[in-house]
Coordinates of N, CA and C in Angstrom, one line a residue:
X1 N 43.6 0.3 12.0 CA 42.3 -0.3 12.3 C 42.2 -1.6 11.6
X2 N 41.8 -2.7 12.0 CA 42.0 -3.9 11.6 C 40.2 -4.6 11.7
X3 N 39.3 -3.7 12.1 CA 37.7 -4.5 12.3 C 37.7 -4.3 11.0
X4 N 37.0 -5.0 10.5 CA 36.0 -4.9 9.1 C 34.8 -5.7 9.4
X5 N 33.6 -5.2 8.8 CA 32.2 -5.0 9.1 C 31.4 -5.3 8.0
X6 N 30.9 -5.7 7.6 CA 29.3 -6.5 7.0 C 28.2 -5.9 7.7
X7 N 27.0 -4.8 6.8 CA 25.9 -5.0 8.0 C 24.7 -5.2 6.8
X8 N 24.2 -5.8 7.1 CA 22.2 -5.8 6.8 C 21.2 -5.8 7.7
X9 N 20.6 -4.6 6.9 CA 19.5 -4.2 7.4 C 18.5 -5.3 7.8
X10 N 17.7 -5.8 9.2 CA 17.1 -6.7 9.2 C 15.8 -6.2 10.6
X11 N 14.8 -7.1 10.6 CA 13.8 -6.9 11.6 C 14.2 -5.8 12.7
X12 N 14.9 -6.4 13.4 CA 15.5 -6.2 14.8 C 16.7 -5.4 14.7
X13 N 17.0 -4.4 13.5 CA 17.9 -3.5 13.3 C 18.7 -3.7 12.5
X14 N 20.0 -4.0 13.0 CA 20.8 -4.0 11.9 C 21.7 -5.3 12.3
X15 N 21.9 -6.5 11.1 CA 23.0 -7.6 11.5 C 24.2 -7.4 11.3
X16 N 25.0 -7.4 12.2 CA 26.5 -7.0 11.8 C 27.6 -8.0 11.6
X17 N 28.1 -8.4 10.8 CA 29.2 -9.6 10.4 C 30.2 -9.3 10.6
X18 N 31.3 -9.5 11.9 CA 32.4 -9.0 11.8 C 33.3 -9.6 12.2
X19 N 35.1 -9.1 11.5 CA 36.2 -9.7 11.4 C 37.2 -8.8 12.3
X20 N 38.1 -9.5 13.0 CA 38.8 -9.2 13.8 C 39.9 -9.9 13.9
X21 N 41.8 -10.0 13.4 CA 42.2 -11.0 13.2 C 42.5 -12.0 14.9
X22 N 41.9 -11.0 16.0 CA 42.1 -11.9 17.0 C 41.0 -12.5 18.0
X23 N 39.7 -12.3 17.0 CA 38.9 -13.5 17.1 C 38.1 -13.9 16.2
X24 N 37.9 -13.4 14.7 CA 37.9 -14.3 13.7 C 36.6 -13.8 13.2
X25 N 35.9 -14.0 12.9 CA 34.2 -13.8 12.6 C 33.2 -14.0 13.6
X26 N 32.7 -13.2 13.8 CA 31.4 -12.8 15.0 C 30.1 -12.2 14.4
X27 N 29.1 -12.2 14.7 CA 27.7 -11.9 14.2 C 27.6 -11.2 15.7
X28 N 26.4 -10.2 15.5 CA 25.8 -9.7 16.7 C 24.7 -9.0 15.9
X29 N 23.5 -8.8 16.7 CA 22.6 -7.5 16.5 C 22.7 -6.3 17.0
X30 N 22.3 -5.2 16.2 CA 22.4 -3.8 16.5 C 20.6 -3.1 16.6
X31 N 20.4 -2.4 17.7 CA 19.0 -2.4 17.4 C 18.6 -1.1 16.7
X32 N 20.0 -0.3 16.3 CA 20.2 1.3 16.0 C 21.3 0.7 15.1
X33 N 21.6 1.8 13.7 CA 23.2 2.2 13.4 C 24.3 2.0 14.1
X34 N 25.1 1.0 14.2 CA 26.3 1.0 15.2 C 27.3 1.9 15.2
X35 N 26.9 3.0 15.4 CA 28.1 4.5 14.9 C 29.3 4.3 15.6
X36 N 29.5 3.7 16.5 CA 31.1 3.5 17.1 C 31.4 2.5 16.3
X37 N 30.6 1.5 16.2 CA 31.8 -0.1 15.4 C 31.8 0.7 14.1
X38 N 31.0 1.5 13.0 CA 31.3 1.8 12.0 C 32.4 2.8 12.0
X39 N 32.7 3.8 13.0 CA 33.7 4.8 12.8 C 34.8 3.6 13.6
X40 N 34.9 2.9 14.1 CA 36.0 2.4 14.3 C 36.9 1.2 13.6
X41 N 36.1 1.2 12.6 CA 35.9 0.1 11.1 C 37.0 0.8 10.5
X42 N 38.2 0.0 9.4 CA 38.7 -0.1 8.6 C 37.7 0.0 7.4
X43 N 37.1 -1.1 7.2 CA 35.9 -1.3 6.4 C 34.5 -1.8 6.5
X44 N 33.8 -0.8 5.3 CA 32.5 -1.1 6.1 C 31.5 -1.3 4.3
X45 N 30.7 -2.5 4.6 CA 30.1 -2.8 3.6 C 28.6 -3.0 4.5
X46 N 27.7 -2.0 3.3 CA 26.0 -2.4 4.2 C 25.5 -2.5 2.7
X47 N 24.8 -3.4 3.1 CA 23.4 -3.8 2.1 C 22.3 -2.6 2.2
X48 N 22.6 -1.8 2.0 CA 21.5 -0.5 1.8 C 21.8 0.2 1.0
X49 N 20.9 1.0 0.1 CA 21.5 2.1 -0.9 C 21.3 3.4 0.1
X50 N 23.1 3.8 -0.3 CA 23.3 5.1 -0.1 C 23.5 6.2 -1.1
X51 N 23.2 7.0 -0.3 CA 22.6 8.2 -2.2 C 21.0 7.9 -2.5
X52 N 21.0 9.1 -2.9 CA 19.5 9.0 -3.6 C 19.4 10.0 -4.7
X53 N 19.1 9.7 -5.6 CA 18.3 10.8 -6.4 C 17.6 11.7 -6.6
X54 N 16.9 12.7 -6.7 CA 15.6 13.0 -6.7 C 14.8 12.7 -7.5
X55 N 15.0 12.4 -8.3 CA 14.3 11.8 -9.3 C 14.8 10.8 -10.0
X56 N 14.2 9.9 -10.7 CA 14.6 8.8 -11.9 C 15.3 7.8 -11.1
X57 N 16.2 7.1 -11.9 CA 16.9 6.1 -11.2 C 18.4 6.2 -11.1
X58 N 19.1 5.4 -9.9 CA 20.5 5.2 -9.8 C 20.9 4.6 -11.2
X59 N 22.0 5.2 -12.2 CA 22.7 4.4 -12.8 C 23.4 3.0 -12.1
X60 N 23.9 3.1 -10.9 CA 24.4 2.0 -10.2 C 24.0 1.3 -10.1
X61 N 22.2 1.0 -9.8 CA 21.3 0.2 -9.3 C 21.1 -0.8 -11.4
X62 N 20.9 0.1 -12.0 CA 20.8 0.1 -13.5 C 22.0 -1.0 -13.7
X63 N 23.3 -0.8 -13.5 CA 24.4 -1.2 -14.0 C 24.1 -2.9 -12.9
X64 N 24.1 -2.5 -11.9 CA 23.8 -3.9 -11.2 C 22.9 -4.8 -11.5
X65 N 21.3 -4.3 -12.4 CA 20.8 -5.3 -12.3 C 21.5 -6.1 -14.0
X66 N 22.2 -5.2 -14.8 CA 22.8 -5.9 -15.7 C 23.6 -6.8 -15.9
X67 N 24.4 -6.9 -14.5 CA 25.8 -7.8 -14.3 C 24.9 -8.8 -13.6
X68 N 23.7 -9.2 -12.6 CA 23.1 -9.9 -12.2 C 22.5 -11.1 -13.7
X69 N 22.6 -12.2 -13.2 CA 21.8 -13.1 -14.5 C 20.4 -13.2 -14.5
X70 N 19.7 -13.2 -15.7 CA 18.4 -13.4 -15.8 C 17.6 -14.4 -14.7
X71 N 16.9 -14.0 -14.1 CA 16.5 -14.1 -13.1 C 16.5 -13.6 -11.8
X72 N 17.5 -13.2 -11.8 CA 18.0 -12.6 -10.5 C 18.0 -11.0 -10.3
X73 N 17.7 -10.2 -11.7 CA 17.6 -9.0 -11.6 C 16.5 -7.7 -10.9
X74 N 15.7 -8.4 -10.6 CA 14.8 -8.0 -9.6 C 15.0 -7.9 -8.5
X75 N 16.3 -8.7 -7.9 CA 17.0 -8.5 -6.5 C 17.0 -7.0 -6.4
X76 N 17.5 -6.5 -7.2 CA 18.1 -5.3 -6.8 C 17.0 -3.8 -7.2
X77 N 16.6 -3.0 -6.1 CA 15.3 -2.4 -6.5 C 15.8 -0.5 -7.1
X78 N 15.0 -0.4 -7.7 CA 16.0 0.5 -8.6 C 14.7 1.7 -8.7
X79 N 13.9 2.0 -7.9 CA 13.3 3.3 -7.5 C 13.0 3.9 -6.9
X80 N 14.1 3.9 -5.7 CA 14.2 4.9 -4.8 C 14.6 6.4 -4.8
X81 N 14.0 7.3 -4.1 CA 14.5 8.6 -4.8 C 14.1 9.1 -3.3
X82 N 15.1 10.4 -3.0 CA 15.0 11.2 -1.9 C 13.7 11.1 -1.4
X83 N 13.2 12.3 -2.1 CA 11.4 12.7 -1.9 C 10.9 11.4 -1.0
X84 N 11.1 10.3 -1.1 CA 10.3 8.6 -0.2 C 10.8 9.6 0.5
X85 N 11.6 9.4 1.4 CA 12.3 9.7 2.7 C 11.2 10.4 3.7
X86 N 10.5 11.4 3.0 CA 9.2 12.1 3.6 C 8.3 12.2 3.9
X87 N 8.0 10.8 3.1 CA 6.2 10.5 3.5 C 5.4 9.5 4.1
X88 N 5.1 9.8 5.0 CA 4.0 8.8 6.6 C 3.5 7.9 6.1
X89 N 3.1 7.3 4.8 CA 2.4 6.5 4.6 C 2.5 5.8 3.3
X90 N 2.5 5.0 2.6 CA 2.8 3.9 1.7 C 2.0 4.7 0.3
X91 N 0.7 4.5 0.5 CA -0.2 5.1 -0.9 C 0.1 6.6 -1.2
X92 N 0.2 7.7 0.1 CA 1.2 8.7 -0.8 C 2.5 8.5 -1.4
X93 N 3.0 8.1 -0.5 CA 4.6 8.0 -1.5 C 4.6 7.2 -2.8
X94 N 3.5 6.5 -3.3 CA 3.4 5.3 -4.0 C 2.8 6.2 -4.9
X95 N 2.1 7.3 -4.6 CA 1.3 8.3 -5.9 C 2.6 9.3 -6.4
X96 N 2.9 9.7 -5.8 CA 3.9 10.8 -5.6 C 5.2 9.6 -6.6
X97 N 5.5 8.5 -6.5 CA 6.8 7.8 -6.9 C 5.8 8.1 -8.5
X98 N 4.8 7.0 -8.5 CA 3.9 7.5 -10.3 C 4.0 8.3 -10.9
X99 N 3.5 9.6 -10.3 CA 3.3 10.9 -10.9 C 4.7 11.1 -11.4
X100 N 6.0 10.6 -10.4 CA 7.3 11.3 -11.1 C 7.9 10.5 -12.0
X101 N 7.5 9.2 -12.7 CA 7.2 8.4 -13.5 C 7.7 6.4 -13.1
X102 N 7.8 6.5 -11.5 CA 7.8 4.6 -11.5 C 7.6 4.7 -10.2
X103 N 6.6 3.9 -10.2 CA 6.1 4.0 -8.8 C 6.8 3.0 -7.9
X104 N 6.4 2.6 -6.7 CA 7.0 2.2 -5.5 C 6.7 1.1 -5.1
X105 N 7.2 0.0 -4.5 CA 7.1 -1.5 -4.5 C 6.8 -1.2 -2.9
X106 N 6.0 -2.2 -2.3 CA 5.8 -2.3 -1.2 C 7.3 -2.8 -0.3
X107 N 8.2 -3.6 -1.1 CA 9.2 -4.1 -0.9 C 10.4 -2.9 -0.5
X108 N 9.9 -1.9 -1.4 CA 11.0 -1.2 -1.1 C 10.5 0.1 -0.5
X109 N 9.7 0.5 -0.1 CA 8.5 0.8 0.9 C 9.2 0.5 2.3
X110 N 9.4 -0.6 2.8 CA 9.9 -1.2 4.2 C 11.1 -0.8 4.5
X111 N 12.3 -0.3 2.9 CA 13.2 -0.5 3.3 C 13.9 1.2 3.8
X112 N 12.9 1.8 3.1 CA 13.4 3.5 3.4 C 13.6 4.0 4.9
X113 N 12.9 3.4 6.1 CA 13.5 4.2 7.3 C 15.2 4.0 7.4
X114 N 15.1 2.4 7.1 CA 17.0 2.3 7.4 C 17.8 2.8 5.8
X115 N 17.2 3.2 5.5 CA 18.0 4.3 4.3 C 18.1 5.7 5.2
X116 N 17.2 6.5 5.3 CA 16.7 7.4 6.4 C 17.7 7.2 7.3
X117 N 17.9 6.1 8.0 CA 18.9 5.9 8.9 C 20.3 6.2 8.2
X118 N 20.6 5.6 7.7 CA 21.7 5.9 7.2 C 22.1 7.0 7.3
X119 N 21.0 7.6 6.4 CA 21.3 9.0 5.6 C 22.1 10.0 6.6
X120 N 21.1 9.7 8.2 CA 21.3 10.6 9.0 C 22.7 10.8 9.4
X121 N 23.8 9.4 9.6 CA 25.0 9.1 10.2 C 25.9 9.5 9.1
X122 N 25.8 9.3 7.6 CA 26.9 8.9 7.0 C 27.2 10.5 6.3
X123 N 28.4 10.8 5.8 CA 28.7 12.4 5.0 C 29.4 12.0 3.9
X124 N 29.8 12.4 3.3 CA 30.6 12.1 2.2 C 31.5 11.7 2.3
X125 N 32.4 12.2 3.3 CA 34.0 11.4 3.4 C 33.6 10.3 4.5
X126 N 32.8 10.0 4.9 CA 32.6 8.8 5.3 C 32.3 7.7 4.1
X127 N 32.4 8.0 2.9 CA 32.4 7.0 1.5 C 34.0 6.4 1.4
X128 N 34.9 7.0 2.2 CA 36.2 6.4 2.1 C 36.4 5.1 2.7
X129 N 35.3 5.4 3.8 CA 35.2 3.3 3.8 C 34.1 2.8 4.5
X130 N 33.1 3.8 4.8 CA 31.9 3.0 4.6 C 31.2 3.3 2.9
X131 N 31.0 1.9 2.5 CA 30.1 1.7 0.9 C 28.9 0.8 0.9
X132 N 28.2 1.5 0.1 CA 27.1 0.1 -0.8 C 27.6 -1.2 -0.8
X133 N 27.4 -2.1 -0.8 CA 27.4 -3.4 -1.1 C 26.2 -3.7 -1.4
X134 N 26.6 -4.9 -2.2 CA 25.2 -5.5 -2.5 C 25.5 -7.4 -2.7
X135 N 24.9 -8.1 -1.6 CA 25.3 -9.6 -1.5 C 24.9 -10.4 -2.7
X136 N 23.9 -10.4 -3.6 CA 23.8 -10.5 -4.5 C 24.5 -10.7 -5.5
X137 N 24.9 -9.7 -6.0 CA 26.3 -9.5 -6.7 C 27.3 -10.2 -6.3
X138 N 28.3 -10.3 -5.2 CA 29.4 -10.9 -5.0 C 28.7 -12.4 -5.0
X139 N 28.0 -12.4 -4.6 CA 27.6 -14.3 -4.7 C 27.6 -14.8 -6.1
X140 N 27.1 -14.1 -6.8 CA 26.6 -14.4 -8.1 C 28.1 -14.8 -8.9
X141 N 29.0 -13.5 -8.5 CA 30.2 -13.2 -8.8 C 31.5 -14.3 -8.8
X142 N 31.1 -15.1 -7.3 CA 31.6 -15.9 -6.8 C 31.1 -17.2 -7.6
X143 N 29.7 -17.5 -8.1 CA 29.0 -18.9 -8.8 C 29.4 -18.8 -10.2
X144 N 30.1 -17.5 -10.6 CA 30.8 -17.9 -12.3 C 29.7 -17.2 -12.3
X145 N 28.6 -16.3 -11.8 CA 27.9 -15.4 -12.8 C 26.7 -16.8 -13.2
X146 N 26.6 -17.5 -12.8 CA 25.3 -18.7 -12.8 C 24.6 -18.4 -12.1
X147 N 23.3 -18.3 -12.2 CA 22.2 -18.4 -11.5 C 21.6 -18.9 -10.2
X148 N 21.6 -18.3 -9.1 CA 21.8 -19.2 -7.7 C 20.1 -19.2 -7.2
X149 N 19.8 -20.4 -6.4 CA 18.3 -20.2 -6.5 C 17.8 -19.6 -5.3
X150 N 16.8 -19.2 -4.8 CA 16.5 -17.9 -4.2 C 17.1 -18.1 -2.6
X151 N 18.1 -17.3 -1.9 CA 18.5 -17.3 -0.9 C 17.2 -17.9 0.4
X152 N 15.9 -18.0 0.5 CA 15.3 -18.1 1.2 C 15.1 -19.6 1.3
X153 N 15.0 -20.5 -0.1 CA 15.3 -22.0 -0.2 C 16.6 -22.4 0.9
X154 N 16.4 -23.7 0.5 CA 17.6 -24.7 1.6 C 18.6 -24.4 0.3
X155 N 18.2 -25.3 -0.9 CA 19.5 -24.8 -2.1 C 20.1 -23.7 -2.3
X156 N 19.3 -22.7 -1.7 CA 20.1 -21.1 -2.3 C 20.7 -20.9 -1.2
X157 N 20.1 -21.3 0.4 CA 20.8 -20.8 1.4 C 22.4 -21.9 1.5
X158 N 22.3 -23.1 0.8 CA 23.1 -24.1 1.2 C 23.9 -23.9 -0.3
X159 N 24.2 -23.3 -0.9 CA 25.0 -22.9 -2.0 C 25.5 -21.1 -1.3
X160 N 24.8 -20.6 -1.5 CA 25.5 -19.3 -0.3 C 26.3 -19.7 0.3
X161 N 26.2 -20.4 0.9 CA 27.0 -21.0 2.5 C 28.7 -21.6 1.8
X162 N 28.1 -22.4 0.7 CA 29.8 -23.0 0.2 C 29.9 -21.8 -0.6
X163 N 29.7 -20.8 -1.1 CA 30.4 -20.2 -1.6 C 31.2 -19.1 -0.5
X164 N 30.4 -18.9 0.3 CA 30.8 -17.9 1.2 C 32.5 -18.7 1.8
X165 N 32.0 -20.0 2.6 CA 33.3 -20.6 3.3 C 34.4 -21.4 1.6
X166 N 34.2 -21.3 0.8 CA 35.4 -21.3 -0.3 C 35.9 -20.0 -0.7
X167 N 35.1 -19.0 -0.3 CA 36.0 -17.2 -0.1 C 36.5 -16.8 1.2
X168 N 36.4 -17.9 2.3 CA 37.1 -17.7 3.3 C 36.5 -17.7 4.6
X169 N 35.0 -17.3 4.4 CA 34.3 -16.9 5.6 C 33.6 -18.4 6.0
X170 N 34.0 -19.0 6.7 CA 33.4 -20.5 7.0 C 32.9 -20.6 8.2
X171 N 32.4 -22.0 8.9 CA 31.9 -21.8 10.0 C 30.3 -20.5 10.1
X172 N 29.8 -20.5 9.2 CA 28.7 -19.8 9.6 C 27.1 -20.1 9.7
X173 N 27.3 -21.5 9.6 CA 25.7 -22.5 9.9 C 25.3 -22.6 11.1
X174 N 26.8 -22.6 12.0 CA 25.8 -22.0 13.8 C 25.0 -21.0 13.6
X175 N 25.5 -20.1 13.0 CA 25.1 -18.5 13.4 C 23.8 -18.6 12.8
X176 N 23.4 -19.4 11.7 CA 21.9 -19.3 11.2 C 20.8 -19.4 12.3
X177 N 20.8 -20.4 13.4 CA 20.1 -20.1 14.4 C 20.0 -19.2 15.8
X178 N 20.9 -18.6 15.4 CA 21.5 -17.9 16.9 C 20.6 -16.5 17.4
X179 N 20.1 -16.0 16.3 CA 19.5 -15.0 16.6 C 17.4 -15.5 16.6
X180 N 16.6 -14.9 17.3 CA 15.3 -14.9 17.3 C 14.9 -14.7 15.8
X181 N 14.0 -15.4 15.2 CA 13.5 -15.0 14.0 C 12.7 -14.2 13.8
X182 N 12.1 -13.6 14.8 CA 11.5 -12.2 15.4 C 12.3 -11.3 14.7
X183 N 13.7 -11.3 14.9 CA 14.4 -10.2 14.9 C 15.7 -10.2 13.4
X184 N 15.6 -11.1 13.2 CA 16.5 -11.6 12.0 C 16.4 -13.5 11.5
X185 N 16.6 -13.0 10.0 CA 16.5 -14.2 9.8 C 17.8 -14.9 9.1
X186 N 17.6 -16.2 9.0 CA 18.8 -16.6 8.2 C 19.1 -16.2 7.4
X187 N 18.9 -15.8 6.4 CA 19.7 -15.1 5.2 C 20.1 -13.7 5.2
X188 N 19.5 -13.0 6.7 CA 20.1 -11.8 7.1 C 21.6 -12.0 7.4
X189 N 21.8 -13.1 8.0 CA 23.3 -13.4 8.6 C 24.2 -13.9 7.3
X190 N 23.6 -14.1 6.4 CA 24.1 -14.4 5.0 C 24.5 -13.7 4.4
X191 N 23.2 -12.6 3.8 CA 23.8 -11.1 3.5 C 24.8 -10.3 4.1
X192 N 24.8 -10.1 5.5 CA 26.2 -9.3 6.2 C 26.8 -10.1 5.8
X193 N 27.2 -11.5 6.3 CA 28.4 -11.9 5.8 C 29.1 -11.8 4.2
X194 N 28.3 -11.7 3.0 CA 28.4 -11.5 2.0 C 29.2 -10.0 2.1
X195 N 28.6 -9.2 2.4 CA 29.0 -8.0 2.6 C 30.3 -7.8 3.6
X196 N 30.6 -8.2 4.4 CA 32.0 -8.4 5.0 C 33.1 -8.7 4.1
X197 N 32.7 -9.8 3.3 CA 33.2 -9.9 2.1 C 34.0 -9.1 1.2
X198 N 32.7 -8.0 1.0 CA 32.7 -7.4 0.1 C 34.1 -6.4 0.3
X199 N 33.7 -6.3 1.9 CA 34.5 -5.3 2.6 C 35.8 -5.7 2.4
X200 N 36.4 -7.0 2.8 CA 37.4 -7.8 2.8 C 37.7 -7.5 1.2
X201 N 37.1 -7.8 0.2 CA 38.1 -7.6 -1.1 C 38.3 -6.1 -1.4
X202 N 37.5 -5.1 -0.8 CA 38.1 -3.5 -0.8 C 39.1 -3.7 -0.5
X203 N 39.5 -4.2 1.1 CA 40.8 -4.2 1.4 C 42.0 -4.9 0.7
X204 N 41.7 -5.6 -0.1 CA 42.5 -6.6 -0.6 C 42.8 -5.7 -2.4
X205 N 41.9 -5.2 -2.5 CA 41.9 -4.3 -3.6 C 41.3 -4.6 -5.1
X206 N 40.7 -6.0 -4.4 CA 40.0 -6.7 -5.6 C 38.7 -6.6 -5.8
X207 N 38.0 -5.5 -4.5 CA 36.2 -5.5 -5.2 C 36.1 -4.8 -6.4
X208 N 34.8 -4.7 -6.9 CA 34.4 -3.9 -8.5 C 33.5 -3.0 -7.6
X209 N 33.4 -1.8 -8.5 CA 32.3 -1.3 -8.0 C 31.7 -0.7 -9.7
X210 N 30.7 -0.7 -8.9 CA 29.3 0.1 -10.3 C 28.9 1.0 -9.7
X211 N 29.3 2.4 -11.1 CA 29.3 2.1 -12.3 C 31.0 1.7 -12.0
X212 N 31.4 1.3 -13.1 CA 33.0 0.7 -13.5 C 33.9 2.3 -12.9
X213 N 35.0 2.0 -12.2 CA 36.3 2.7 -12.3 C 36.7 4.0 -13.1
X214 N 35.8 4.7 -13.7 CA 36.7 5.2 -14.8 C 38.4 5.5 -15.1
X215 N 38.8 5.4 -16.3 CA 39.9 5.8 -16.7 C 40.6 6.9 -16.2
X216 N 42.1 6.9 -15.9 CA 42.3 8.3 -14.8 C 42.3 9.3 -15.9
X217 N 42.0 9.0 -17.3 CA 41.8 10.3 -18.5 C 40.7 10.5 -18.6
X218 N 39.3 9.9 -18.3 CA 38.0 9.9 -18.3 C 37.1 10.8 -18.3
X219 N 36.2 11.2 -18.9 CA 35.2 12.6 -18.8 C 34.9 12.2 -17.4
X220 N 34.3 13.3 -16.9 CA 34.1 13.4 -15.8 C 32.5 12.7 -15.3
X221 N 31.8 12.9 -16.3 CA 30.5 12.4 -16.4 C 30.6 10.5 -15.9
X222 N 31.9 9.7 -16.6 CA 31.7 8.6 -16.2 C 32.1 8.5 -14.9
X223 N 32.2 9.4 -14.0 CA 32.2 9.2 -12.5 C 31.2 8.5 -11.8
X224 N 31.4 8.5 -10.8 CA 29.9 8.2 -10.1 C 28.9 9.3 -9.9
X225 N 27.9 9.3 -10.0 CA 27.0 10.7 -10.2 C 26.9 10.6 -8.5
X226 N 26.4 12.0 -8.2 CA 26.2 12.6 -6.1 C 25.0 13.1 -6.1
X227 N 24.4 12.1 -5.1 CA 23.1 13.0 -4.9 C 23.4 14.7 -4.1
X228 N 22.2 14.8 -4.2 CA 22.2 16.0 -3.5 C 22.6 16.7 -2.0
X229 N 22.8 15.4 -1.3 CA 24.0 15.5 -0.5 C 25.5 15.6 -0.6
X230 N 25.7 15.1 -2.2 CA 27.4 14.9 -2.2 C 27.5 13.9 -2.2
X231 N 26.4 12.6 -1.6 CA 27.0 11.5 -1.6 C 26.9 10.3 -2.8
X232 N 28.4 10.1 -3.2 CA 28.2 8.9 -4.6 C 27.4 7.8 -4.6
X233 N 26.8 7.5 -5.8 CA 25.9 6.8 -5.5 C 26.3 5.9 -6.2
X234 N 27.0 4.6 -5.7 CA 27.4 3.5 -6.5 C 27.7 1.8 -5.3
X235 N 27.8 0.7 -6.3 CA 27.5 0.1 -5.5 C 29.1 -1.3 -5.8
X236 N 28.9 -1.9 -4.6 CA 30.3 -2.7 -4.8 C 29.9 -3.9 -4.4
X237 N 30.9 -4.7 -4.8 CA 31.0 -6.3 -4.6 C 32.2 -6.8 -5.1

């Protein structure tokens, strides 16, 4: 299998960034989970967390916002837990996140159906090559770990862009307009692509993931912890 796949979650479903070595990079919209391009994927990086907790927080999400630089650590939202997955409405789940001790951002509130989505498609040995990504991270990763200014600016979007095509993925300032802003925005097509990325250095054998590798002698505890599905909960770039 030679696809490899970038997706972010966006308005209009899901953006998919994809590589093919015989036609190169392509963008498209998904208005569902693309369950055929993902099972027919080599590699698969989405900007979503997969796994959940039941309680407390992802170490992963924890470890990411530490490798992110001061300012930027808020990108990454770090109190999601199973229990959201089941409630109709914002101010319950937002009482229910308190009472279990951190309550719930409206931000990350929007993002739980396409977690939910996920949830429903993916199994544990589907972790063999669909993973977390997180665009964030590899960008940051890619600027020396310097501070990049917020993707929704011209400067953050226009520094994204040279970092993305000096890691290879070039050519992607058409694609900023290509889709309805109804349905995706430019920095959605940024993020997948980031994440294709991500995908691309799995293959290459050079992504990190959080928490760190552990040692093939290693307690078992520094693994990645499983939610209650089985599925590991860790994040790459």
């Amino acid at each position: 299998m030679s696809l490899l796949l970038g997706l972010d979650g966006c308005r209009g479903g899901w953006m998919l960034a994809c590589w093919r070595p015989d036609e190169g990079l392509t963008f498209q919209l998904s208005p569902v989970w693309p369950a055929a391009l993902v099972a027919g994927a080599a590699e698969v990086a989405v900007d979503m967390p997969i796994g959940l907790p039941d309680g407390g927080r992802r170490g992963c999400d924890l470890a990411a916002r530490a490798a992110l630089p001061h300012g930027a650590k808020s990108r990454v939202f770090i109190d999601l837990r199973r229990p959201l997955l089941g409630f109709a409405d914002y101010p319950a789940a937002n009482a229910w996140a308190k009472a279990e001790g951190h309550g719930l951002s409206k931000q990350a509130w929007f993002l739980l159906p396409k977690i939910a989505e996920i949830d429903r498609q993916l199994a544990p040995a589907d972790q063999a090559r669909v993973v977390e990504g997180h665009p964030e991270l590899v960008l940051h990763h890619l600027n020396g770990g310097r501070l990049l200014a917020n993707k929704t600016t011209a400067e953050g979007r226009a520094r994204r862009l040279a970092l993305l095509a000096d890691a290879g993925l070039d050519g992607l300032a058409p694609w900023l307009a290509r889709f309805p802003r109804a349905q995706a925005k430019p920095d959605d097509v940024i993020d997948a692509a980031a994440c294709l990325l991500i995908a691309r250095r799995r293959q290459a054998g050079t992504a990190i993931r959080l928490p760190a590798t552990p040692a093939r002698d290693a307690p078992a505890r520094d693994a990645p912890a499983r939610d209650s599905r089985g599925l590991r909960m860790e994040v790459w770039y």
